[in-house]
PDB file of C-alpha atoms in Angstrom:
ATOM      1  CA  ASN A   2    -114.792   1.966 -32.532  1.00  0.00           C
ATOM      2  CA  ALA A   3    -112.050  -0.178 -33.981  1.00  0.00           C
ATOM      3  CA  GLY A   4    -108.851  -0.331 -32.009  1.00  0.00           C
ATOM      4  CA  VAL A   5    -105.365   0.348 -33.276  1.00  0.00           C
ATOM      5  CA  MET A   6    -104.734  -1.728 -36.364  1.00  0.00           C
ATOM      6  CA  GLN A   7    -101.413  -2.972 -37.591  1.00  0.00           C
ATOM      7  CA  ASN A   8    -100.543  -4.907 -40.687  1.00  0.00           C
ATOM      8  CA  PRO A   9     -99.153  -7.205 -41.581  1.00  0.00           C
ATOM      9  CA  ARG A  10     -99.274  -9.225 -38.361  1.00  0.00           C
ATOM     10  CA  HIS A  11     -96.358 -11.342 -39.490  1.00  0.00           C
ATOM     11  CA  LEU A  12     -93.689 -10.377 -41.999  1.00  0.00           C
ATOM     12  CA  VAL A  13     -90.790 -12.457 -43.242  1.00  0.00           C
ATOM     13  CA  ARG A  14     -87.964 -10.768 -45.118  1.00  0.00           C
ATOM     14  CA  ARG A  15     -84.575 -11.908 -46.342  1.00  0.00           C
ATOM     15  CA  ARG A  16     -81.498  -9.966 -45.358  1.00  0.00           C
ATOM     16  CA  GLY A  17     -81.133  -6.843 -47.496  1.00  0.00           C
ATOM     17  CA  GLN A  18     -84.830  -6.489 -48.306  1.00  0.00           C
ATOM     18  CA  GLU A  19     -87.093  -3.684 -47.149  1.00  0.00           C
ATOM     19  CA  ALA A  20     -89.805  -4.022 -44.517  1.00  0.00           C
ATOM     20  CA  ARG A  21     -92.845  -1.731 -44.363  1.00  0.00           C
ATOM     21  CA  LEU A  22     -95.023  -1.823 -41.273  1.00  0.00           C
ATOM     22  CA  ARG A  23     -98.358  -0.030 -41.156  1.00  0.00           C
ATOM     23  CA  CYS A  24    -100.329   1.368 -38.273  1.00  0.00           C
ATOM     24  CA  SER A  25    -103.805   2.883 -38.299  1.00  0.00           C
ATOM     25  CA  PRO A  26    -104.531   4.683 -35.013  1.00  0.00           C
ATOM     26  CA  MET A  27    -107.834   4.601 -33.206  1.00  0.00           C
ATOM     27  CA  LYS A  28    -110.463   6.967 -34.540  1.00  0.00           C
ATOM     28  CA  GLY A  29    -109.910  10.450 -33.177  1.00  0.00           C
ATOM     29  CA  HIS A  30    -106.316   9.750 -32.151  1.00  0.00           C
ATOM     30  CA  SER A  31    -103.678  12.000 -33.666  1.00  0.00           C
ATOM     31  CA  HIS A  32    -100.570  10.772 -31.850  1.00  0.00           C
ATOM     32  CA  VAL A  33     -98.731   7.631 -32.911  1.00  0.00           C
ATOM     33  CA  TYR A  34     -95.828   5.876 -31.208  1.00  0.00           C
ATOM     34  CA  TRP A  35     -93.684   3.006 -32.448  1.00  0.00           C
ATOM     35  CA  TYR A  36     -91.946   0.536 -30.127  1.00  0.00           C
ATOM     36  CA  ARG A  37     -89.693  -2.440 -30.706  1.00  0.00           C
ATOM     37  CA  GLN A  38     -89.601  -5.505 -28.495  1.00  0.00           C
ATOM     38  CA  LEU A  39     -86.793  -7.987 -28.962  1.00  0.00           C
ATOM     39  CA  PRO A  40     -87.383 -11.575 -27.804  1.00  0.00           C
ATOM     40  CA  GLU A  41     -87.367 -11.830 -23.991  1.00  0.00           C
ATOM     41  CA  GLU A  42     -86.799  -8.071 -23.641  1.00  0.00           C
ATOM     42  CA  GLY A  43     -88.862  -5.001 -22.735  1.00  0.00           C
ATOM     43  CA  LEU A  44     -90.461  -2.411 -24.966  1.00  0.00           C
ATOM     44  CA  LYS A  45     -88.087   0.146 -26.426  1.00  0.00           C
ATOM     45  CA  PHE A  46     -89.433   3.482 -27.645  1.00  0.00           C
ATOM     46  CA  MET A  47     -88.520   4.297 -31.224  1.00  0.00           C
ATOM     47  CA  VAL A  48     -90.452   7.314 -32.491  1.00  0.00           C
ATOM     48  CA  TYR A  49     -93.382   9.587 -31.677  1.00  0.00           C
ATOM     49  CA  LEU A  50     -95.336  11.235 -34.488  1.00  0.00           C
ATOM     50  CA  GLN A  51     -98.280  13.514 -34.979  1.00  0.00           C
ATOM     51  CA  LYS A  52     -99.915  14.075 -38.334  1.00  0.00           C
ATOM     52  CA  GLU A  53     -97.165  15.074 -40.806  1.00  0.00           C
ATOM     53  CA  ASN A  54     -94.667  15.703 -37.994  1.00  0.00           C
ATOM     54  CA  ILE A  55     -92.006  13.693 -36.227  1.00  0.00           C
ATOM     55  CA  ILE A  56     -92.033  14.887 -32.623  1.00  0.00           C
ATOM     56  CA  ASP A  57     -89.400  12.627 -31.060  1.00  0.00           C
ATOM     57  CA  GLU A  58     -87.242  10.110 -32.907  1.00  0.00           C
ATOM     58  CA  SER A  59     -84.622   9.688 -30.205  1.00  0.00           C
ATOM     59  CA  GLY A  60     -85.139   5.919 -30.119  1.00  0.00           C
ATOM     60  CA  MET A  61     -84.763   5.357 -33.836  1.00  0.00           C
ATOM     61  CA  PRO A  62     -81.524   3.867 -35.174  1.00  0.00           C
ATOM     62  CA  LYS A  63     -79.767   6.524 -37.225  1.00  0.00           C
ATOM     63  CA  GLU A  64     -79.539   4.402 -40.352  1.00  0.00           C
ATOM     64  CA  ARG A  65     -82.011   2.269 -42.308  1.00  0.00           C
ATOM     65  CA  PHE A  66     -85.055   3.197 -40.177  1.00  0.00           C
ATOM     66  CA  SER A  67     -87.594   5.882 -41.008  1.00  0.00           C
ATOM     67  CA  ALA A  68     -91.162   6.677 -40.008  1.00  0.00           C
ATOM     68  CA  GLU A  69     -93.943   8.870 -41.303  1.00  0.00           C
ATOM     69  CA  PHE A  70     -97.527   9.721 -40.448  1.00  0.00           C
ATOM     70  CA  PRO A  71     -99.043  11.433 -43.491  1.00  0.00           C
ATOM     71  CA  LYS A  72    -102.101  13.637 -43.493  1.00  0.00           C
ATOM     72  CA  GLU A  73    -104.105  10.807 -45.025  1.00  0.00           C
ATOM     73  CA  GLY A  74    -103.523   7.129 -44.413  1.00  0.00           C
ATOM     74  CA  PRO A  75    -101.686   5.034 -41.861  1.00  0.00           C
ATOM     75  CA  SER A  76     -98.376   5.631 -40.167  1.00  0.00           C
ATOM     76  CA  ILE A  77     -95.535   3.710 -41.810  1.00  0.00           C
ATOM     77  CA  LEU A  78     -92.368   2.365 -40.197  1.00  0.00           C
ATOM     78  CA  ARG A  79     -89.856   1.533 -42.890  1.00  0.00           C
ATOM     79  CA  ILE A  80     -86.743  -0.571 -42.417  1.00  0.00           C
ATOM     80  CA  GLN A  81     -84.340  -0.682 -45.338  1.00  0.00           C
ATOM     81  CA  GLN A  82     -81.775  -3.424 -45.936  1.00  0.00           C
ATOM     82  CA  VAL A  83     -82.993  -5.519 -43.019  1.00  0.00           C
ATOM     83  CA  VAL A  84     -80.531  -7.549 -40.960  1.00  0.00           C
ATOM     84  CA  ARG A  85     -81.120 -10.513 -38.627  1.00  0.00           C
ATOM     85  CA  GLY A  86     -80.948  -8.208 -35.599  1.00  0.00           C
ATOM     86  CA  ASP A  87     -84.074  -6.401 -36.827  1.00  0.00           C
ATOM     87  CA  SER A  88     -86.150  -9.509 -36.049  1.00  0.00           C
ATOM     88  CA  ALA A  89     -88.539  -8.375 -33.329  1.00  0.00           C
ATOM     89  CA  ALA A  90     -92.117  -7.457 -32.545  1.00  0.00           C
ATOM     90  CA  TYR A  91     -92.943  -3.895 -33.577  1.00  0.00           C
ATOM     91  CA  PHE A  92     -95.846  -2.333 -31.725  1.00  0.00           C
ATOM     92  CA  CYS A  93     -97.674   0.815 -32.615  1.00  0.00           C
ATOM     93  CA  ALA A  94     -99.690   2.786 -30.070  1.00  0.00           C
ATOM     94  CA  SER A  95    -101.955   5.783 -30.407  1.00  0.00           C
ATOM     95  CA  SER A  96    -103.282   8.355 -28.019  1.00  0.00           C
ATOM     96  CA  PRO A  97    -105.860  11.124 -28.214  1.00  0.00           C
ATOM     97  CA  PRO A  98    -104.874  14.793 -28.466  1.00  0.00           C
ATOM     98  CA  ASN A  99    -105.296  15.264 -24.716  1.00  0.00           C
ATOM     99  CA  VAL A 100    -102.106  16.446 -23.158  1.00  0.00           C
ATOM    100  CA  GLU A 101    -103.348  15.658 -19.662  1.00  0.00           C
ATOM    101  CA  THR A 102    -103.594  11.900 -19.915  1.00  0.00           C
ATOM    102  CA  TYR A 103    -101.387  10.453 -22.635  1.00  0.00           C
ATOM    103  CA  GLU A 104    -102.904   7.012 -22.188  1.00  0.00           C
ATOM    104  CA  GLN A 105    -101.693   4.872 -25.073  1.00  0.00           C
ATOM    105  CA  TYR A 106    -103.595   2.098 -26.781  1.00  0.00           C
ATOM    106  CA  PHE A 107    -101.599  -0.553 -28.540  1.00  0.00           C
ATOM    107  CA  GLY A 108    -102.100  -2.455 -31.748  1.00  0.00           C
ATOM    108  CA  PRO A 109    -101.503  -6.226 -31.947  1.00  0.00           C
ATOM    109  CA  GLY A 110     -98.003  -5.747 -33.319  1.00  0.00           C
ATOM    110  CA  THR A 111     -96.119  -6.872 -36.405  1.00  0.00           C
ATOM    111  CA  ARG A 112     -93.706  -9.730 -35.907  1.00  0.00           C
ATOM    112  CA  LEU A 113     -90.795  -9.297 -38.280  1.00  0.00           C
ATOM    113  CA  THR A 114     -88.561 -12.254 -39.006  1.00  0.00           C
ATOM    114  CA  VAL A 115     -85.415 -11.722 -41.042  1.00  0.00           C
ATOM    115  CA  THR A 116     -83.979 -14.879 -42.564  1.00  0.00           C
TER     116      THR A 116
ATOM    117  CA  ARG B  19     -79.471   5.033 -13.410  1.00  0.00           C
ATOM    118  CA  LYS B  20     -82.318   3.960 -15.693  1.00  0.00           C
ATOM    119  CA  GLU B  21     -85.202   6.385 -16.084  1.00  0.00           C
ATOM    120  CA  VAL B  22     -87.783   3.829 -14.916  1.00  0.00           C
ATOM    121  CA  GLU B  23     -86.864   0.808 -12.807  1.00  0.00           C
ATOM    122  CA  GLN B  24     -89.010  -2.057 -11.584  1.00  0.00           C
ATOM    123  CA  ASP B  25     -88.667  -5.089  -9.325  1.00  0.00           C
ATOM    124  CA  PRO B  26     -86.732  -7.627 -11.376  1.00  0.00           C
ATOM    125  CA  GLY B  27     -89.029 -10.553 -10.624  1.00  0.00           C
ATOM    126  CA  PRO B  28     -90.263 -13.052 -11.522  1.00  0.00           C
ATOM    127  CA  PHE B  29     -92.931 -13.267  -8.863  1.00  0.00           C
ATOM    128  CA  ASN B  30     -94.448 -16.720  -8.335  1.00  0.00           C
ATOM    129  CA  VAL B  31     -97.434 -16.591  -5.982  1.00  0.00           C
ATOM    130  CA  PRO B  32    -100.280 -18.976  -5.099  1.00  0.00           C
ATOM    131  CA  GLU B  33    -103.861 -18.194  -6.039  1.00  0.00           C
ATOM    132  CA  GLY B  34    -105.483 -15.865  -3.528  1.00  0.00           C
ATOM    133  CA  ALA B  35    -102.222 -14.217  -2.490  1.00  0.00           C
ATOM    134  CA  THR B  36    -101.615 -10.483  -2.368  1.00  0.00           C
ATOM    135  CA  VAL B  37     -98.687  -9.247  -4.418  1.00  0.00           C
ATOM    136  CA  ALA B  38     -97.119  -5.797  -4.693  1.00  0.00           C
ATOM    137  CA  PHE B  39     -94.991  -4.387  -7.503  1.00  0.00           C
ATOM    138  CA  ASN B  40     -92.691  -1.427  -7.089  1.00  0.00           C
ATOM    139  CA  CYS B  41     -91.464   1.112  -9.605  1.00  0.00           C
ATOM    140  CA  THR B  42     -89.139   4.088  -9.280  1.00  0.00           C
ATOM    141  CA  TYR B  43     -88.495   6.900 -11.749  1.00  0.00           C
ATOM    142  CA  SER B  44     -85.603   9.312 -11.984  1.00  0.00           C
ATOM    143  CA  ASN B  45     -87.175  12.475 -13.423  1.00  0.00           C
ATOM    144  CA  SER B  46     -88.786  14.440 -10.616  1.00  0.00           C
ATOM    145  CA  ALA B  47     -90.753  16.518 -13.139  1.00  0.00           C
ATOM    146  CA  SER B  48     -92.600  13.472 -14.528  1.00  0.00           C
ATOM    147  CA  GLN B  49     -96.283  14.174 -14.881  1.00  0.00           C
ATOM    148  CA  SER B  50     -98.344  11.074 -15.635  1.00  0.00           C
ATOM    149  CA  PHE B  51     -98.063   7.487 -14.519  1.00  0.00           C
ATOM    150  CA  PHE B  52     -99.654   4.254 -15.657  1.00  0.00           C
ATOM    151  CA  TRP B  53     -99.596   0.512 -15.159  1.00  0.00           C
ATOM    152  CA  TYR B  54     -99.914  -1.740 -18.200  1.00  0.00           C
ATOM    153  CA  ARG B  55    -100.008  -5.522 -18.419  1.00  0.00           C
ATOM    154  CA  GLN B  56     -98.584  -7.571 -21.230  1.00  0.00           C
ATOM    155  CA  ASP B  57     -99.469 -11.189 -21.838  1.00  0.00           C
ATOM    156  CA  CYS B  58     -96.955 -13.404 -23.583  1.00  0.00           C
ATOM    157  CA  ARG B  59     -96.445 -12.324 -27.212  1.00  0.00           C
ATOM    158  CA  LYS B  60     -99.387  -9.929 -27.052  1.00  0.00           C
ATOM    159  CA  GLU B  61     -99.635  -6.155 -27.038  1.00  0.00           C
ATOM    160  CA  PRO B  62     -99.486  -4.180 -23.757  1.00  0.00           C
ATOM    161  CA  LYS B  63    -102.883  -3.179 -22.398  1.00  0.00           C
ATOM    162  CA  LEU B  64    -103.620  -0.285 -20.098  1.00  0.00           C
ATOM    163  CA  LEU B  65    -104.443  -1.549 -16.621  1.00  0.00           C
ATOM    164  CA  MET B  66    -104.872   1.735 -14.817  1.00  0.00           C
ATOM    165  CA  SER B  67    -103.664   5.297 -14.557  1.00  0.00           C
ATOM    166  CA  VAL B  68    -102.020   6.291 -11.295  1.00  0.00           C
ATOM    167  CA  TYR B  69    -103.201   9.442  -9.524  1.00  0.00           C
ATOM    168  CA  SER B  70    -101.579  11.372  -6.694  1.00  0.00           C
ATOM    169  CA  SER B  71    -104.393  10.449  -4.333  1.00  0.00           C
ATOM    170  CA  GLY B  72    -104.059   6.763  -5.159  1.00  0.00           C
ATOM    171  CA  ASN B  73    -106.750   4.831  -6.929  1.00  0.00           C
ATOM    172  CA  GLU B  74    -108.428   1.462  -6.761  1.00  0.00           C
ATOM    173  CA  ASP B  75    -110.103  -0.678  -9.392  1.00  0.00           C
ATOM    174  CA  GLY B  76    -111.538  -3.879  -7.970  1.00  0.00           C
ATOM    175  CA  ARG B  77    -108.652  -6.014  -6.748  1.00  0.00           C
ATOM    176  CA  PHE B  78    -106.048  -3.554  -8.027  1.00  0.00           C
ATOM    177  CA  THR B  79    -104.724  -0.550  -6.100  1.00  0.00           C
ATOM    178  CA  ALA B  80    -102.166   1.927  -7.432  1.00  0.00           C
ATOM    179  CA  GLN B  81    -100.241   4.404  -5.328  1.00  0.00           C
ATOM    180  CA  LEU B  82     -97.972   7.310  -6.239  1.00  0.00           C
ATOM    181  CA  ASN B  83     -95.404   8.923  -3.944  1.00  0.00           C
ATOM    182  CA  ARG B  84     -93.994  11.971  -5.730  1.00  0.00           C
ATOM    183  CA  ALA B  85     -91.558  12.824  -2.931  1.00  0.00           C
ATOM    184  CA  SER B  86     -89.919   9.394  -3.186  1.00  0.00           C
ATOM    185  CA  GLN B  87     -90.525   9.118  -6.972  1.00  0.00           C
ATOM    186  CA  TYR B  88     -92.132   5.771  -6.403  1.00  0.00           C
ATOM    187  CA  ILE B  89     -95.189   4.011  -7.820  1.00  0.00           C
ATOM    188  CA  SER B  90     -96.738   0.779  -6.624  1.00  0.00           C
ATOM    189  CA  LEU B  91     -99.349  -1.689  -7.773  1.00  0.00           C
ATOM    190  CA  LEU B  92    -101.092  -4.014  -5.332  1.00  0.00           C
ATOM    191  CA  ILE B  93    -103.070  -7.016  -6.517  1.00  0.00           C
ATOM    192  CA  ARG B  94    -105.303  -8.687  -3.955  1.00  0.00           C
ATOM    193  CA  ASP B  95    -106.776 -12.195  -4.181  1.00  0.00           C
ATOM    194  CA  SER B  96    -104.600 -13.155  -7.158  1.00  0.00           C
ATOM    195  CA  LYS B  97    -106.239 -15.122  -9.964  1.00  0.00           C
ATOM    196  CA  LEU B  98    -104.592 -17.419 -12.477  1.00  0.00           C
ATOM    197  CA  SER B  99    -105.590 -14.895 -15.153  1.00  0.00           C
ATOM    198  CA  ASP B 100    -103.433 -12.241 -13.481  1.00  0.00           C
ATOM    199  CA  SER B 101    -100.315 -14.047 -14.746  1.00  0.00           C
ATOM    200  CA  ALA B 102     -98.604 -11.556 -17.046  1.00  0.00           C
ATOM    201  CA  THR B 103     -95.808  -8.995 -17.155  1.00  0.00           C
ATOM    202  CA  TYR B 104     -96.664  -5.699 -15.463  1.00  0.00           C
ATOM    203  CA  LEU B 105     -95.179  -2.558 -16.968  1.00  0.00           C
ATOM    204  CA  CYS B 106     -94.711   0.737 -15.146  1.00  0.00           C
ATOM    205  CA  VAL B 107     -95.025   3.706 -17.506  1.00  0.00           C
ATOM    206  CA  VAL B 108     -94.020   7.313 -16.902  1.00  0.00           C
ATOM    207  CA  LYS B 109     -94.663  10.420 -18.992  1.00  0.00           C
ATOM    208  CA  THR B 110     -91.979  13.003 -18.461  1.00  0.00           C
ATOM    209  CA  SER B 111     -92.281  16.764 -18.488  1.00  0.00           C
ATOM    210  CA  TYR B 112     -90.916  16.877 -22.037  1.00  0.00           C
ATOM    211  CA  ASP B 113     -93.666  14.645 -23.390  1.00  0.00           C
ATOM    212  CA  LYS B 114     -91.664  11.458 -23.543  1.00  0.00           C
ATOM    213  CA  VAL B 115     -93.333   8.188 -22.527  1.00  0.00           C
ATOM    214  CA  ILE B 116     -91.001   5.661 -20.938  1.00  0.00           C
ATOM    215  CA  PHE B 117     -91.802   2.032 -20.241  1.00  0.00           C
ATOM    216  CA  GLY B 118     -90.111   0.183 -17.418  1.00  0.00           C
ATOM    217  CA  PRO B 119     -88.584  -3.247 -18.100  1.00  0.00           C
ATOM    218  CA  GLY B 120     -91.570  -5.020 -16.544  1.00  0.00           C
ATOM    219  CA  THR B 121     -92.071  -7.479 -13.713  1.00  0.00           C
ATOM    220  CA  SER B 122     -93.287 -10.968 -14.493  1.00  0.00           C
ATOM    221  CA  LEU B 123     -96.031 -12.513 -12.364  1.00  0.00           C
ATOM    222  CA  SER B 124     -97.018 -16.175 -12.341  1.00  0.00           C
ATOM    223  CA  VAL B 125    -100.031 -17.143 -10.246  1.00  0.00           C
ATOM    224  CA  ILE B 126     -99.872 -20.815  -9.367  1.00  0.00           C
ATOM    225  CA  PRO B 127    -102.893 -23.030  -8.644  1.00  0.00           C
TER     226      PRO B 127
END
């Protein structure tokens, strides 16, 4: 059973470009979470999705950031018009549809560098 | 007050020492609790869930005190490989998962 997969692992973008980060959850998992970790800082929750639904996006910046988890295919975190402050590690986690446990399993992350 | 707070650290301990990490949470209706570890520049990995009765996994023991809204992690006989950042994680009653800021541990030979 493959773990959570994220790609690309490293992404370099110039200011003003768009960044697309992909996350494929573990098999059987229907909940996806995105987190951002700035250098030397802790994990910050961004968004929680289930298939075709955004459940909680309270951690998402209001502008330039969007996320989706379509019926087919990976979850996508999209950052438009990137700025230097967007440089960070973006982790995706998934969990099974078991409301009792909510254990999350993380992917290896995408390290975004904005030049 | 932050929703999840942890010892600021860092903790520097010799091999073989026992070390304890503390975590407090503000939402009394929180339902599930976990400890994760994160190695430098890697993804967080689930270490153990924390149950009301307390639970042990080898050298690791987790305790939960709902009345005090407090969670602890005890590591006995520390190994060099235990060096990492330990993250306290709380799931609230409204299905939100919150990570604490983490406590850094360095085990020294």
